[in-house]
Amino acid sequence: MTTTSPNSQLALVVRALLRNRSAVIGGIITLLVLLGALLAPIIAPWDPLKFDPPNRLSGPSPAHWLGTDQYGRDLLSRVLYGARFSLSVAAVSVLAGLLVGGTLGLLAGYFRGWLDLTISRLADILIAYPAILLAIAFLAFLGGGFINLVLAISVVFVGPFIRVARAAVLTVREELYVEAGRAMGASDARIIFRTILPNAAAPLIVEVTLRFAYAVLAEAALSFLGLGIQPPFPALGSMVSEGRAFLSLSPWGSLVPGCAIVLMVLGFNLLGDGLRDALDPRLQKA
Amino acid sequence: MVGYIVNRLLAAIPTLLGVAVITFLLMRAVPGDVVTSLVGLEANVSPERMAELRRLFGLDLPLHVQFGQWLGAVLQGDLGSSLRTGREVAQDLALRFPVTLQLTLMGLFTALLIAVPLGVLAAIRRGGFVDYFASLFAILGLSVPGFFLALLLILLFALALGWLPPAGFVPLAENPGENFRHMILPALSLGLILAGAVTRILRSSMLEVLSRDYIRTARAKGLSERVVIFRHALRNALIPVVTVIGIQFGSLLGGAVIIEQVFSLPGVGRFALEGINLRDYPVVQGTVLFVASAAVLVNLLVDLLYSLIDPRIRYE
């Protein structure tokens, strides 16, 4: 086996990413979205909850760059706060899904036998369950709010993460260096987390970025159905839904948050694709 | 072949049982049951009357007994009755499933109509304008939420141009023309998004197939480019496309839940949403089990389709 230090591996991946034009565009979009969301309290021109009835349903103007909604609230400020909420839900959901699903998948792939059978069956059930209905049923049970949204979305992610992690482990568990670790008397935990995990990480990293995009879409869909955070707090999906009633009077209320969702997801998808190409030398050649 | 189908169906049983158990437990864990939601704001209903209603619906029995009774009935084809309307769930599903099926099939058809020519052209003219357009279209398809696309289409075709109705449904049997007009925008909302995923996979699988030796042989034999592309390359490139459609079928049904909501279509997805909101256990259990079974069946169908597209694949 040829060994490359983690630093030079990282440099290779970064170089491959920078060569990929769409990945660069995706990276820039993601960075701008992250900055906008993180700095929302500083850069938002208005209080996202402040009513201004005389200015309701207005289009873009110098005072309100992206227009106002049916209560005269500033759409730019609401979108910035909505993106902040959406990104937080996505980040925590993906991490939770990765932690639970990834660990279960690692265990299933490493130990095989009845444990593998049980965990794989659980993954089958979770994947067979209609994802959106699973999330909706969860929210109906738990009610809306940040933590419940995270739970609902991460439950949907557990199944796919189990599959990806298990498959990744299966491809490396028979490698000679794993055998060598075993022969040297390394514990199972050490082999799993120090030897197998770093070598099986690439597909998991790609899955994380693609799931991130999916999480943003899922949060938006659930909020659109009225199952997310309660108004007046801004969530992008519920903003699109609220604007529906005024579509013919002023489409901005739906268009602005909708475009914000598209931009966020587009950024993650482009970056995820680039990362997949950079981490998978086979694809790079193709 | 028959043995393979029977094995696959048998293997699906534990999965579907798991789906049934999860749904059953989730619905029971929801705070407030159907009696509370039925009685609603009527403050003058006595606790005795509430208890009587719960007994009537069998909600006073232990959980495992309730589940056993429900499962026993399901095995005999009885999905129970809605606690709210008293109508049989299976009967309501039979009424609503055609709407969802029509939406899904029209969506799938739209997706293929756009994705197959676009994916093939993008692969043939690699690096050209069509290829860039196809890539942009594909990534947008993966990034635009279905409900937002639906609103954009309503804004353009219903509100601005006035060509199509913004929402509503007319049964196919009642007036086929009007039914079609009402289903165009929902089908486009569903189909354009799937088209993104299919274009992408078809382009890359066409590129791979076009670099194979047998394509070079076909060209060397002097076959026309049209025959090479459509008879030799496309047929082989379609296998991953069928896989993607099979995998996407679940999300197509999931997308249908939201699209039905946006366009007020009386389909299975909307039925499930109403059931969840009203804590109507039999409706939710029946619908979820039905949708999960449909997904399992479609995946089996997809596997069987492989052997039609590629005769080398045989199932024993």
PDB file of N, CA and C in Angstrom, chain B residues 54-100:
ATOM      1  N   ARG B  54     -64.022   5.617  23.318  1.00  0.00           N
ATOM      2  CA  ARG B  54     -62.738   4.918  23.200  1.00  0.00           C
ATOM      3  C   ARG B  54     -62.975   3.415  23.143  1.00  0.00           C
ATOM      4  N   ARG B  55     -63.938   2.931  23.988  1.00  0.00           N
ATOM      5  CA  ARG B  55     -64.260   1.503  24.009  1.00  0.00           C
ATOM      6  C   ARG B  55     -64.816   1.091  22.643  1.00  0.00           C
ATOM      7  N   LEU B  56     -65.640   1.958  22.100  1.00  0.00           N
ATOM      8  CA  LEU B  56     -66.280   1.676  20.811  1.00  0.00           C
ATOM      9  C   LEU B  56     -65.223   1.502  19.707  1.00  0.00           C
ATOM     10  N   PHE B  57     -64.191   2.349  19.746  1.00  0.00           N
ATOM     11  CA  PHE B  57     -63.143   2.282  18.721  1.00  0.00           C
ATOM     12  C   PHE B  57     -62.070   1.240  19.071  1.00  0.00           C
ATOM     13  N   GLY B  58     -62.206   0.602  20.227  1.00  0.00           N
ATOM     14  CA  GLY B  58     -61.210  -0.410  20.625  1.00  0.00           C
ATOM     15  C   GLY B  58     -59.937   0.212  21.154  1.00  0.00           C
ATOM     16  N   LEU B  59     -59.977   1.509  21.507  1.00  0.00           N
ATOM     17  CA  LEU B  59     -58.762   2.183  21.953  1.00  0.00           C
ATOM     18  C   LEU B  59     -58.430   1.883  23.413  1.00  0.00           C
ATOM     19  N   ASP B  60     -59.359   1.187  24.106  1.00  0.00           N
ATOM     20  CA  ASP B  60     -59.101   0.877  25.511  1.00  0.00           C
ATOM     21  C   ASP B  60     -58.338  -0.443  25.662  1.00  0.00           C
ATOM     22  N   LEU B  61     -58.173  -1.178  24.557  1.00  0.00           N
ATOM     23  CA  LEU B  61     -57.493  -2.479  24.631  1.00  0.00           C
ATOM     24  C   LEU B  61     -55.979  -2.270  24.717  1.00  0.00           C
ATOM     25  N   PRO B  62     -55.239  -3.284  25.267  1.00  0.00           N
ATOM     26  CA  PRO B  62     -53.777  -3.157  25.299  1.00  0.00           C
ATOM     27  C   PRO B  62     -53.219  -3.032  23.871  1.00  0.00           C
ATOM     28  N   LEU B  63     -52.040  -2.348  23.768  1.00  0.00           N
ATOM     29  CA  LEU B  63     -51.471  -2.057  22.443  1.00  0.00           C
ATOM     30  C   LEU B  63     -51.282  -3.294  21.577  1.00  0.00           C
ATOM     31  N   HIS B  64     -50.704  -4.381  22.191  1.00  0.00           N
ATOM     32  CA  HIS B  64     -50.412  -5.546  21.362  1.00  0.00           C
ATOM     33  C   HIS B  64     -51.702  -6.195  20.854  1.00  0.00           C
ATOM     34  N   VAL B  65     -52.769  -6.071  21.633  1.00  0.00           N
ATOM     35  CA  VAL B  65     -54.048  -6.639  21.183  1.00  0.00           C
ATOM     36  C   VAL B  65     -54.582  -5.812  20.004  1.00  0.00           C
ATOM     37  N   GLN B  66     -54.487  -4.484  20.155  1.00  0.00           N
ATOM     38  CA  GLN B  66     -54.941  -3.605  19.054  1.00  0.00           C
ATOM     39  C   GLN B  66     -54.168  -3.898  17.773  1.00  0.00           C
ATOM     40  N   PHE B  67     -52.818  -4.063  17.927  1.00  0.00           N
ATOM     41  CA  PHE B  67     -51.989  -4.319  16.752  1.00  0.00           C
ATOM     42  C   PHE B  67     -52.336  -5.670  16.131  1.00  0.00           C
ATOM     43  N   GLY B  68     -52.487  -6.681  17.000  1.00  0.00           N
ATOM     44  CA  GLY B  68     -52.820  -8.033  16.525  1.00  0.00           C
ATOM     45  C   GLY B  68     -54.135  -8.032  15.749  1.00  0.00           C
ATOM     46  N   GLN B  69     -55.119  -7.329  16.310  1.00  0.00           N
ATOM     47  CA  GLN B  69     -56.432  -7.274  15.635  1.00  0.00           C
ATOM     48  C   GLN B  69     -56.308  -6.614  14.266  1.00  0.00           C
ATOM     49  N   TRP B  70     -55.545  -5.501  14.250  1.00  0.00           N
ATOM     50  CA  TRP B  70     -55.403  -4.752  12.995  1.00  0.00           C
ATOM     51  C   TRP B  70     -54.685  -5.595  11.945  1.00  0.00           C
ATOM     52  N   LEU B  71     -53.551  -6.262  12.392  1.00  0.00           N
ATOM     53  CA  LEU B  71     -52.756  -7.056  11.455  1.00  0.00           C
ATOM     54  C   LEU B  71     -53.573  -8.230  10.914  1.00  0.00           C
ATOM     55  N   GLY B  72     -54.334  -8.886  11.814  1.00  0.00           N
ATOM     56  CA  GLY B  72     -55.172 -10.013  11.397  1.00  0.00           C
ATOM     57  C   GLY B  72     -56.148  -9.591  10.306  1.00  0.00           C
ATOM     58  N   ALA B  73     -56.730  -8.407  10.500  1.00  0.00           N
ATOM     59  CA  ALA B  73     -57.698  -7.910   9.511  1.00  0.00           C
ATOM     60  C   ALA B  73     -57.000  -7.577   8.198  1.00  0.00           C
ATOM     61  N   VAL B  74     -55.761  -6.941   8.308  1.00  0.00           N
ATOM     62  CA  VAL B  74     -55.030  -6.552   7.094  1.00  0.00           C
ATOM     63  C   VAL B  74     -54.746  -7.781   6.241  1.00  0.00           C
ATOM     64  N   LEU B  75     -54.356  -8.889   6.916  1.00  0.00           N
ATOM     65  CA  LEU B  75     -54.032 -10.102   6.174  1.00  0.00           C
ATOM     66  C   LEU B  75     -55.243 -10.618   5.405  1.00  0.00           C
ATOM     67  N   GLN B  76     -56.442 -10.225   5.855  1.00  0.00           N
ATOM     68  CA  GLN B  76     -57.642 -10.623   5.126  1.00  0.00           C
ATOM     69  C   GLN B  76     -58.113  -9.513   4.190  1.00  0.00           C
ATOM     70  N   GLY B  77     -57.235  -8.531   3.983  1.00  0.00           N
ATOM     71  CA  GLY B  77     -57.562  -7.470   3.031  1.00  0.00           C
ATOM     72  C   GLY B  77     -58.416  -6.354   3.618  1.00  0.00           C
ATOM     73  N   ASP B  78     -58.571  -6.368   4.947  1.00  0.00           N
ATOM     74  CA  ASP B  78     -59.405  -5.341   5.579  1.00  0.00           C
ATOM     75  C   ASP B  78     -58.493  -4.336   6.294  1.00  0.00           C
ATOM     76  N   LEU B  79     -58.428  -3.107   5.775  1.00  0.00           N
ATOM     77  CA  LEU B  79     -57.559  -2.092   6.386  1.00  0.00           C
ATOM     78  C   LEU B  79     -58.281  -1.308   7.477  1.00  0.00           C
ATOM     79  N   GLY B  80     -59.492  -1.721   7.826  1.00  0.00           N
ATOM     80  CA  GLY B  80     -60.240  -1.021   8.872  1.00  0.00           C
ATOM     81  C   GLY B  80     -61.046   0.129   8.306  1.00  0.00           C
ATOM     82  N   SER B  81     -61.723   0.840   9.207  1.00  0.00           N
ATOM     83  CA  SER B  81     -62.554   1.970   8.774  1.00  0.00           C
ATOM     84  C   SER B  81     -62.041   3.243   9.405  1.00  0.00           C
ATOM     85  N   SER B  82     -62.219   4.349   8.706  1.00  0.00           N
ATOM     86  CA  SER B  82     -61.826   5.644   9.243  1.00  0.00           C
ATOM     87  C   SER B  82     -62.617   5.908  10.513  1.00  0.00           C
ATOM     88  N   LEU B  83     -61.900   6.334  11.567  1.00  0.00           N
ATOM     89  CA  LEU B  83     -62.582   6.602  12.835  1.00  0.00           C
ATOM     90  C   LEU B  83     -63.459   7.841  12.697  1.00  0.00           C
ATOM     91  N   ARG B  84     -63.191   8.643  11.700  1.00  0.00           N
ATOM     92  CA  ARG B  84     -63.885   9.907  11.570  1.00  0.00           C
ATOM     93  C   ARG B  84     -65.120   9.794  10.674  1.00  0.00           C
ATOM     94  N   THR B  85     -64.910   9.187   9.500  1.00  0.00           N
ATOM     95  CA  THR B  85     -66.037   9.138   8.559  1.00  0.00           C
ATOM     96  C   THR B  85     -66.751   7.798   8.589  1.00  0.00           C
ATOM     97  N   GLY B  86     -66.094   6.771   9.162  1.00  0.00           N
ATOM     98  CA  GLY B  86     -66.698   5.450   9.199  1.00  0.00           C
ATOM     99  C   GLY B  86     -66.550   4.694   7.878  1.00  0.00           C
ATOM    100  N   ARG B  87     -65.983   5.362   6.868  1.00  0.00           N
ATOM    101  CA  ARG B  87     -65.826   4.692   5.581  1.00  0.00           C
ATOM    102  C   ARG B  87     -64.636   3.731   5.641  1.00  0.00           C
ATOM    103  N   GLU B  88     -64.700   2.671   4.807  1.00  0.00           N
ATOM    104  CA  GLU B  88     -63.596   1.712   4.790  1.00  0.00           C
ATOM    105  C   GLU B  88     -62.352   2.356   4.179  1.00  0.00           C
ATOM    106  N   VAL B  89     -61.201   2.156   4.863  1.00  0.00           N
ATOM    107  CA  VAL B  89     -59.955   2.759   4.390  1.00  0.00           C
ATOM    108  C   VAL B  89     -59.604   2.226   2.997  1.00  0.00           C
ATOM    109  N   ALA B  90     -59.778   0.905   2.817  1.00  0.00           N
ATOM    110  CA  ALA B  90     -59.430   0.301   1.524  1.00  0.00           C
ATOM    111  C   ALA B  90     -60.269   0.915   0.404  1.00  0.00           C
ATOM    112  N   GLN B  91     -61.527   1.196   0.730  1.00  0.00           N
ATOM    113  CA  GLN B  91     -62.430   1.782  -0.274  1.00  0.00           C
ATOM    114  C   GLN B  91     -61.959   3.204  -0.642  1.00  0.00           C
ATOM    115  N   ASP B  92     -61.605   3.984   0.389  1.00  0.00           N
ATOM    116  CA  ASP B  92     -61.116   5.348   0.143  1.00  0.00           C
ATOM    117  C   ASP B  92     -59.806   5.319  -0.639  1.00  0.00           C
ATOM    118  N   LEU B  93     -58.936   4.355  -0.269  1.00  0.00           N
ATOM    119  CA  LEU B  93     -57.654   4.243  -0.988  1.00  0.00           C
ATOM    120  C   LEU B  93     -57.907   3.913  -2.457  1.00  0.00           C
ATOM    121  N   ALA B  94     -58.870   3.018  -2.686  1.00  0.00           N
ATOM    122  CA  ALA B  94     -59.182   2.627  -4.068  1.00  0.00           C
ATOM    123  C   ALA B  94     -59.683   3.827  -4.861  1.00  0.00           C
ATOM    124  N   LEU B  95     -60.377   4.744  -4.182  1.00  0.00           N
ATOM    125  CA  LEU B  95     -60.868   5.951  -4.856  1.00  0.00           C
ATOM    126  C   LEU B  95     -59.745   6.939  -5.129  1.00  0.00           C
ATOM    127  N   ARG B  96     -58.812   7.026  -4.152  1.00  0.00           N
ATOM    128  CA  ARG B  96     -57.785   8.062  -4.237  1.00  0.00           C
ATOM    129  C   ARG B  96     -56.534   7.609  -4.963  1.00  0.00           C
ATOM    130  N   PHE B  97     -56.282   6.295  -4.951  1.00  0.00           N
ATOM    131  CA  PHE B  97     -55.047   5.817  -5.577  1.00  0.00           C
ATOM    132  C   PHE B  97     -54.962   6.176  -7.065  1.00  0.00           C
ATOM    133  N   PRO B  98     -56.061   6.063  -7.835  1.00  0.00           N
ATOM    134  CA  PRO B  98     -55.960   6.414  -9.260  1.00  0.00           C
ATOM    135  C   PRO B  98     -55.458   7.845  -9.484  1.00  0.00           C
ATOM    136  N   VAL B  99     -55.830   8.763  -8.585  1.00  0.00           N
ATOM    137  CA  VAL B  99     -55.377  10.157  -8.732  1.00  0.00           C
ATOM    138  C   VAL B  99     -53.859  10.212  -8.585  1.00  0.00           C
ATOM    139  N   THR B 100     -53.340   9.567  -7.509  1.00  0.00           N
ATOM    140  CA  THR B 100     -51.899   9.569  -7.275  1.00  0.00           C
ATOM    141  C   THR B 100     -51.168   8.824  -8.388  1.00  0.00           C
TER     142      THR B 100
END
